[in-house]
Amino acid sequence: MELPPLSAEDLKQPDEKLGWWLVSTWIGHHAQRAGFALDAIPPEWATRLVEETAKMDSESVANAPLESAFRKACGGDMAAAGRMLRAYVHSGAVAMVNEKYAAVGIKQTVGRKKGGKKAAAVNKAVAAPWHASCAEKARALLEQGKSPRELTGMLATQFQRDVTTIRRVLKKAGVK
């Protein structure tokens, strides 16, 4: 008989049940290593293991969160142990994803930024002639006595752009 690994379904259990899972799996793991069958673990041996685990304290920074969860569970606070175990597994999963995919995301973002600046420069160069023409027509319409309120609507149809775009172009050109 083999101990089942922690599954996504297990992580959905209530905190207290997850804490009990932690202790029972720990006992089962060590029982198998000691040569006991999972259905024949001596209670006094399991009690001694739990007491020793409650005193566990290594100098490993990476293991500190898990050791703390074990100490909580062995001390009887199953709900806190379950919450801590869930957080530990979640942070491990996030670290695995970051390790595998962060470099890809960074590379794509850097590539997009380079392309974005180039594309912006091209778009600006393409837009410059019609921006100048739009501002010129707006000034001419104002000289003819057209109302400044009517400009954006008239120019939007002429240049086949929306009024917000025309308004921005005129504001940037200083046409009021």
PDB file of C-alpha atoms in Angstrom:
ATOM      1  CA  MET A   1       0.000   0.000   0.000  1.00  0.00           C
ATOM      2  CA  GLU A   2       1.355   3.401  -0.965  1.00  0.00           C
ATOM      3  CA  LEU A   3       0.563   6.847   0.416  1.00  0.00           C
ATOM      4  CA  PRO A   4      -1.442   9.018  -1.989  1.00  0.00           C
ATOM      5  CA  PRO A   5       0.093  12.359  -3.034  1.00  0.00           C
ATOM      6  CA  LEU A   6      -1.609  15.639  -2.217  1.00  0.00           C
ATOM      7  CA  SER A   7      -4.083  16.400  -4.983  1.00  0.00           C
ATOM      8  CA  ALA A   8      -5.954  19.522  -6.064  1.00  0.00           C
ATOM      9  CA  GLU A   9      -9.096  17.973  -4.548  1.00  0.00           C
ATOM     10  CA  ASP A  10      -7.275  17.504  -1.227  1.00  0.00           C
ATOM     11  CA  LEU A  11      -6.419  21.212  -1.197  1.00  0.00           C
ATOM     12  CA  LYS A  12     -10.133  22.046  -1.395  1.00  0.00           C
ATOM     13  CA  GLN A  13     -10.803  20.314   1.923  1.00  0.00           C
ATOM     14  CA  PRO A  14     -11.451  22.350   5.079  1.00  0.00           C
ATOM     15  CA  ASP A  15      -8.325  23.541   6.897  1.00  0.00           C
ATOM     16  CA  GLU A  16      -8.730  21.125   9.807  1.00  0.00           C
ATOM     17  CA  LYS A  17      -9.069  18.101   7.511  1.00  0.00           C
ATOM     18  CA  LEU A  18      -5.992  19.225   5.611  1.00  0.00           C
ATOM     19  CA  GLY A  19      -4.091  19.480   8.891  1.00  0.00           C
ATOM     20  CA  TRP A  20      -5.102  15.919   9.776  1.00  0.00           C
ATOM     21  CA  TRP A  21      -4.034  14.794   6.295  1.00  0.00           C
ATOM     22  CA  LEU A  22      -0.606  16.318   6.946  1.00  0.00           C
ATOM     23  CA  VAL A  23      -0.106  14.446  10.224  1.00  0.00           C
ATOM     24  CA  SER A  24      -1.453  11.121   8.982  1.00  0.00           C
ATOM     25  CA  THR A  25       0.649  11.270   5.813  1.00  0.00           C
ATOM     26  CA  TRP A  26       3.730  12.167   7.848  1.00  0.00           C
ATOM     27  CA  ILE A  27       3.160   9.244  10.175  1.00  0.00           C
ATOM     28  CA  GLY A  28       2.455   6.913   7.246  1.00  0.00           C
ATOM     29  CA  HIS A  29       5.584   8.028   5.385  1.00  0.00           C
ATOM     30  CA  HIS A  30       7.826   7.435   8.395  1.00  0.00           C
ATOM     31  CA  ALA A  31       6.074   4.177   9.239  1.00  0.00           C
ATOM     32  CA  GLN A  32       6.834   2.828   5.759  1.00  0.00           C
ATOM     33  CA  ARG A  33      10.460   3.907   6.088  1.00  0.00           C
ATOM     34  CA  ALA A  34      10.631   2.138   9.469  1.00  0.00           C
ATOM     35  CA  GLY A  35       9.182  -1.031   7.942  1.00  0.00           C
ATOM     36  CA  PHE A  36       5.655  -0.866   9.395  1.00  0.00           C
ATOM     37  CA  ALA A  37       2.588  -1.662   7.317  1.00  0.00           C
ATOM     38  CA  LEU A  38       0.214   1.307   7.090  1.00  0.00           C
ATOM     39  CA  ASP A  39      -2.538  -0.658   8.779  1.00  0.00           C
ATOM     40  CA  ALA A  40      -0.258  -1.844  11.624  1.00  0.00           C
ATOM     41  CA  ILE A  41       1.473   1.307  12.916  1.00  0.00           C
ATOM     42  CA  PRO A  42       2.171   0.995  16.661  1.00  0.00           C
ATOM     43  CA  PRO A  43       0.342   3.836  18.472  1.00  0.00           C
ATOM     44  CA  GLU A  44       3.250   4.503  20.872  1.00  0.00           C
ATOM     45  CA  TRP A  45       5.648   4.787  17.904  1.00  0.00           C
ATOM     46  CA  ALA A  46       3.293   7.257  16.158  1.00  0.00           C
ATOM     47  CA  THR A  47       2.914   9.299  19.368  1.00  0.00           C
ATOM     48  CA  ARG A  48       6.700   9.504  19.775  1.00  0.00           C
ATOM     49  CA  LEU A  49       7.082  10.580  16.100  1.00  0.00           C
ATOM     50  CA  VAL A  50       4.509  13.353  16.562  1.00  0.00           C
ATOM     51  CA  GLU A  51       6.261  14.551  19.744  1.00  0.00           C
ATOM     52  CA  GLU A  52       9.657  14.601  17.979  1.00  0.00           C
ATOM     53  CA  THR A  53       8.181  16.375  14.966  1.00  0.00           C
ATOM     54  CA  ALA A  54       6.720  19.064  17.222  1.00  0.00           C
ATOM     55  CA  LYS A  55      10.302  19.874  18.292  1.00  0.00           C
ATOM     56  CA  MET A  56      11.631  19.868  14.707  1.00  0.00           C
ATOM     57  CA  ASP A  57      13.792  22.878  13.915  1.00  0.00           C
ATOM     58  CA  SER A  58      16.268  22.923  11.060  1.00  0.00           C
ATOM     59  CA  GLU A  59      18.249  25.854   9.761  1.00  0.00           C
ATOM     60  CA  SER A  60      16.800  25.572   6.263  1.00  0.00           C
ATOM     61  CA  VAL A  61      15.019  28.752   5.230  1.00  0.00           C
ATOM     62  CA  ALA A  62      13.259  26.877   2.422  1.00  0.00           C
ATOM     63  CA  ASN A  63      11.788  24.311   4.842  1.00  0.00           C
ATOM     64  CA  ALA A  64      10.774  26.780   7.569  1.00  0.00           C
ATOM     65  CA  PRO A  65       7.137  27.222   6.427  1.00  0.00           C
ATOM     66  CA  LEU A  66       6.552  23.480   6.180  1.00  0.00           C
ATOM     67  CA  GLU A  67       8.257  22.801   9.513  1.00  0.00           C
ATOM     68  CA  SER A  68       6.045  25.433  11.104  1.00  0.00           C
ATOM     69  CA  ALA A  69       2.949  23.744   9.649  1.00  0.00           C
ATOM     70  CA  PHE A  70       4.119  20.408  11.070  1.00  0.00           C
ATOM     71  CA  ARG A  71       4.710  21.955  14.498  1.00  0.00           C
ATOM     72  CA  LYS A  72       1.188  23.461  14.444  1.00  0.00           C
ATOM     73  CA  ALA A  73      -0.351  20.126  13.433  1.00  0.00           C
ATOM     74  CA  CYS A  74       1.644  18.156  15.997  1.00  0.00           C
ATOM     75  CA  GLY A  75       0.644  20.713  18.613  1.00  0.00           C
ATOM     76  CA  GLY A  76      -3.032  20.050  17.812  1.00  0.00           C
ATOM     77  CA  ASP A  77      -3.861  23.186  15.813  1.00  0.00           C
ATOM     78  CA  MET A  78      -5.023  21.351  12.676  1.00  0.00           C
ATOM     79  CA  ALA A  79      -6.849  24.336  11.152  1.00  0.00           C
ATOM     80  CA  ALA A  80      -3.720  26.534  11.220  1.00  0.00           C
ATOM     81  CA  ALA A  81      -1.613  23.650   9.888  1.00  0.00           C
ATOM     82  CA  GLY A  82      -4.066  23.120   7.028  1.00  0.00           C
ATOM     83  CA  ARG A  83      -4.049  26.820   6.086  1.00  0.00           C
ATOM     84  CA  MET A  84      -0.264  26.897   6.211  1.00  0.00           C
ATOM     85  CA  LEU A  85       0.050  23.724   4.115  1.00  0.00           C
ATOM     86  CA  ARG A  86      -2.315  25.108   1.469  1.00  0.00           C
ATOM     87  CA  ALA A  87      -0.338  28.380   1.331  1.00  0.00           C
ATOM     88  CA  TYR A  88       2.945  26.441   1.142  1.00  0.00           C
ATOM     89  CA  VAL A  89       1.726  24.296  -1.766  1.00  0.00           C
ATOM     90  CA  HIS A  90       0.286  27.344  -3.542  1.00  0.00           C
ATOM     91  CA  SER A  91       3.508  29.341  -3.213  1.00  0.00           C
ATOM     92  CA  GLY A  92       5.488  26.336  -4.467  1.00  0.00           C
ATOM     93  CA  ALA A  93       3.227  26.059  -7.504  1.00  0.00           C
ATOM     94  CA  VAL A  94       3.577  29.793  -8.225  1.00  0.00           C
ATOM     95  CA  ALA A  95       7.373  29.507  -7.933  1.00  0.00           C
ATOM     96  CA  MET A  96       7.393  26.586 -10.393  1.00  0.00           C
ATOM     97  CA  VAL A  97       5.306  28.519 -12.905  1.00  0.00           C
ATOM     98  CA  ASN A  98       7.448  31.634 -12.488  1.00  0.00           C
ATOM     99  CA  GLU A  99      10.630  29.621 -12.957  1.00  0.00           C
ATOM    100  CA  LYS A 100       9.334  28.043 -16.136  1.00  0.00           C
ATOM    101  CA  TYR A 101       7.473  30.938 -17.765  1.00  0.00           C
ATOM    102  CA  ALA A 102       8.780  34.235 -16.353  1.00  0.00           C
ATOM    103  CA  ALA A 103      11.719  34.350 -18.745  1.00  0.00           C
ATOM    104  CA  VAL A 104       9.360  33.805 -21.680  1.00  0.00           C
ATOM    105  CA  GLY A 105       7.091  36.636 -20.529  1.00  0.00           C
ATOM    106  CA  ILE A 106       9.989  39.002 -19.997  1.00  0.00           C
ATOM    107  CA  LYS A 107      11.395  38.205 -23.437  1.00  0.00           C
ATOM    108  CA  GLN A 108       8.014  38.842 -25.074  1.00  0.00           C
ATOM    109  CA  THR A 109       7.492  42.071 -23.158  1.00  0.00           C
ATOM    110  CA  VAL A 110      10.912  43.392 -24.137  1.00  0.00           C
ATOM    111  CA  GLY A 111      10.200  42.479 -27.763  1.00  0.00           C
ATOM    112  CA  ARG A 112       6.831  44.213 -27.650  1.00  0.00           C
ATOM    113  CA  LYS A 113       8.339  47.356 -26.199  1.00  0.00           C
ATOM    114  CA  LYS A 114      10.918  47.538 -28.972  1.00  0.00           C
ATOM    115  CA  GLY A 115       8.242  46.978 -31.590  1.00  0.00           C
ATOM    116  CA  GLY A 116       5.945  49.402 -29.833  1.00  0.00           C
ATOM    117  CA  LYS A 117       8.376  52.291 -30.092  1.00  0.00           C
ATOM    118  CA  LYS A 118       9.056  51.564 -33.735  1.00  0.00           C
ATOM    119  CA  ALA A 119       5.369  51.248 -34.508  1.00  0.00           C
ATOM    120  CA  ALA A 120       4.634  54.496 -32.654  1.00  0.00           C
ATOM    121  CA  ALA A 121       7.246  56.347 -34.702  1.00  0.00           C
ATOM    122  CA  VAL A 122       5.852  54.950 -37.967  1.00  0.00           C
ATOM    123  CA  ASN A 123       2.269  55.802 -36.969  1.00  0.00           C
ATOM    124  CA  LYS A 124       3.319  59.325 -36.003  1.00  0.00           C
ATOM    125  CA  ALA A 125       5.043  59.840 -39.358  1.00  0.00           C
ATOM    126  CA  VAL A 126       2.006  58.496 -41.246  1.00  0.00           C
ATOM    127  CA  ALA A 127      -0.395  60.694 -39.259  1.00  0.00           C
ATOM    128  CA  ALA A 128       1.628  63.925 -39.523  1.00  0.00           C
ATOM    129  CA  PRO A 129       0.376  64.945 -43.001  1.00  0.00           C
ATOM    130  CA  TRP A 130      -3.315  64.516 -42.269  1.00  0.00           C
ATOM    131  CA  HIS A 131      -2.887  66.143 -38.827  1.00  0.00           C
ATOM    132  CA  ALA A 132      -1.378  69.209 -40.496  1.00  0.00           C
ATOM    133  CA  SER A 133      -4.105  69.220 -43.151  1.00  0.00           C
ATOM    134  CA  CYS A 134      -6.819  68.912 -40.503  1.00  0.00           C
ATOM    135  CA  ALA A 135      -5.429  71.814 -38.473  1.00  0.00           C
ATOM    136  CA  GLU A 136      -5.133  73.931 -41.634  1.00  0.00           C
ATOM    137  CA  LYS A 137      -8.751  73.241 -42.662  1.00  0.00           C
ATOM    138  CA  ALA A 138      -9.927  74.000 -39.127  1.00  0.00           C
ATOM    139  CA  ARG A 139      -8.216  77.399 -39.202  1.00  0.00           C
ATOM    140  CA  ALA A 140      -9.717  78.109 -42.617  1.00  0.00           C
ATOM    141  CA  LEU A 141     -13.217  77.179 -41.378  1.00  0.00           C
ATOM    142  CA  LEU A 142     -12.794  79.426 -38.336  1.00  0.00           C
ATOM    143  CA  GLU A 143     -11.781  82.322 -40.632  1.00  0.00           C
ATOM    144  CA  GLN A 144     -14.952  81.694 -42.653  1.00  0.00           C
ATOM    145  CA  GLY A 145     -16.942  82.249 -39.453  1.00  0.00           C
ATOM    146  CA  LYS A 146     -17.757  78.636 -38.578  1.00  0.00           C
ATOM    147  CA  SER A 147     -18.389  77.962 -34.914  1.00  0.00           C
ATOM    148  CA  PRO A 148     -15.582  76.165 -33.043  1.00  0.00           C
ATOM    149  CA  ARG A 149     -18.247  73.711 -31.822  1.00  0.00           C
ATOM    150  CA  GLU A 150     -19.024  72.645 -35.379  1.00  0.00           C
ATOM    151  CA  LEU A 151     -15.398  72.008 -36.357  1.00  0.00           C
ATOM    152  CA  THR A 152     -14.952  68.511 -34.992  1.00  0.00           C
ATOM    153  CA  GLY A 153     -18.131  67.175 -36.582  1.00  0.00           C
ATOM    154  CA  MET A 154     -17.351  68.703 -39.983  1.00  0.00           C
ATOM    155  CA  LEU A 155     -13.736  67.568 -39.978  1.00  0.00           C
ATOM    156  CA  ALA A 156     -14.595  64.083 -38.721  1.00  0.00           C
ATOM    157  CA  THR A 157     -16.612  63.407 -41.881  1.00  0.00           C
ATOM    158  CA  GLN A 158     -13.985  64.970 -44.141  1.00  0.00           C
ATOM    159  CA  PHE A 159     -11.090  62.977 -42.665  1.00  0.00           C
ATOM    160  CA  GLN A 160     -13.157  59.864 -41.857  1.00  0.00           C
ATOM    161  CA  ARG A 161     -12.106  59.854 -38.205  1.00  0.00           C
ATOM    162  CA  ASP A 162     -14.106  59.963 -34.990  1.00  0.00           C
ATOM    163  CA  VAL A 163     -14.726  63.331 -33.306  1.00  0.00           C
ATOM    164  CA  THR A 164     -12.540  62.445 -30.307  1.00  0.00           C
ATOM    165  CA  THR A 165      -9.535  61.907 -32.568  1.00  0.00           C
ATOM    166  CA  ILE A 166     -10.208  65.200 -34.410  1.00  0.00           C
ATOM    167  CA  ARG A 167     -10.598  67.006 -31.089  1.00  0.00           C
ATOM    168  CA  ARG A 168      -7.196  65.665 -29.915  1.00  0.00           C
ATOM    169  CA  VAL A 169      -5.502  66.672 -33.193  1.00  0.00           C
ATOM    170  CA  LEU A 170      -6.921  70.209 -33.001  1.00  0.00           C
ATOM    171  CA  LYS A 171      -5.995  70.577 -29.354  1.00  0.00           C
ATOM    172  CA  LYS A 172      -2.439  69.415 -30.042  1.00  0.00           C
ATOM    173  CA  ALA A 173      -2.198  71.874 -32.976  1.00  0.00           C
ATOM    174  CA  GLY A 174      -3.475  74.691 -30.778  1.00  0.00           C
ATOM    175  CA  VAL A 175      -6.637  75.298 -32.833  1.00  0.00           C
ATOM    176  CA  LYS A 176      -9.494  76.518 -30.641  1.00  0.00           C
TER     177      LYS A 176
END
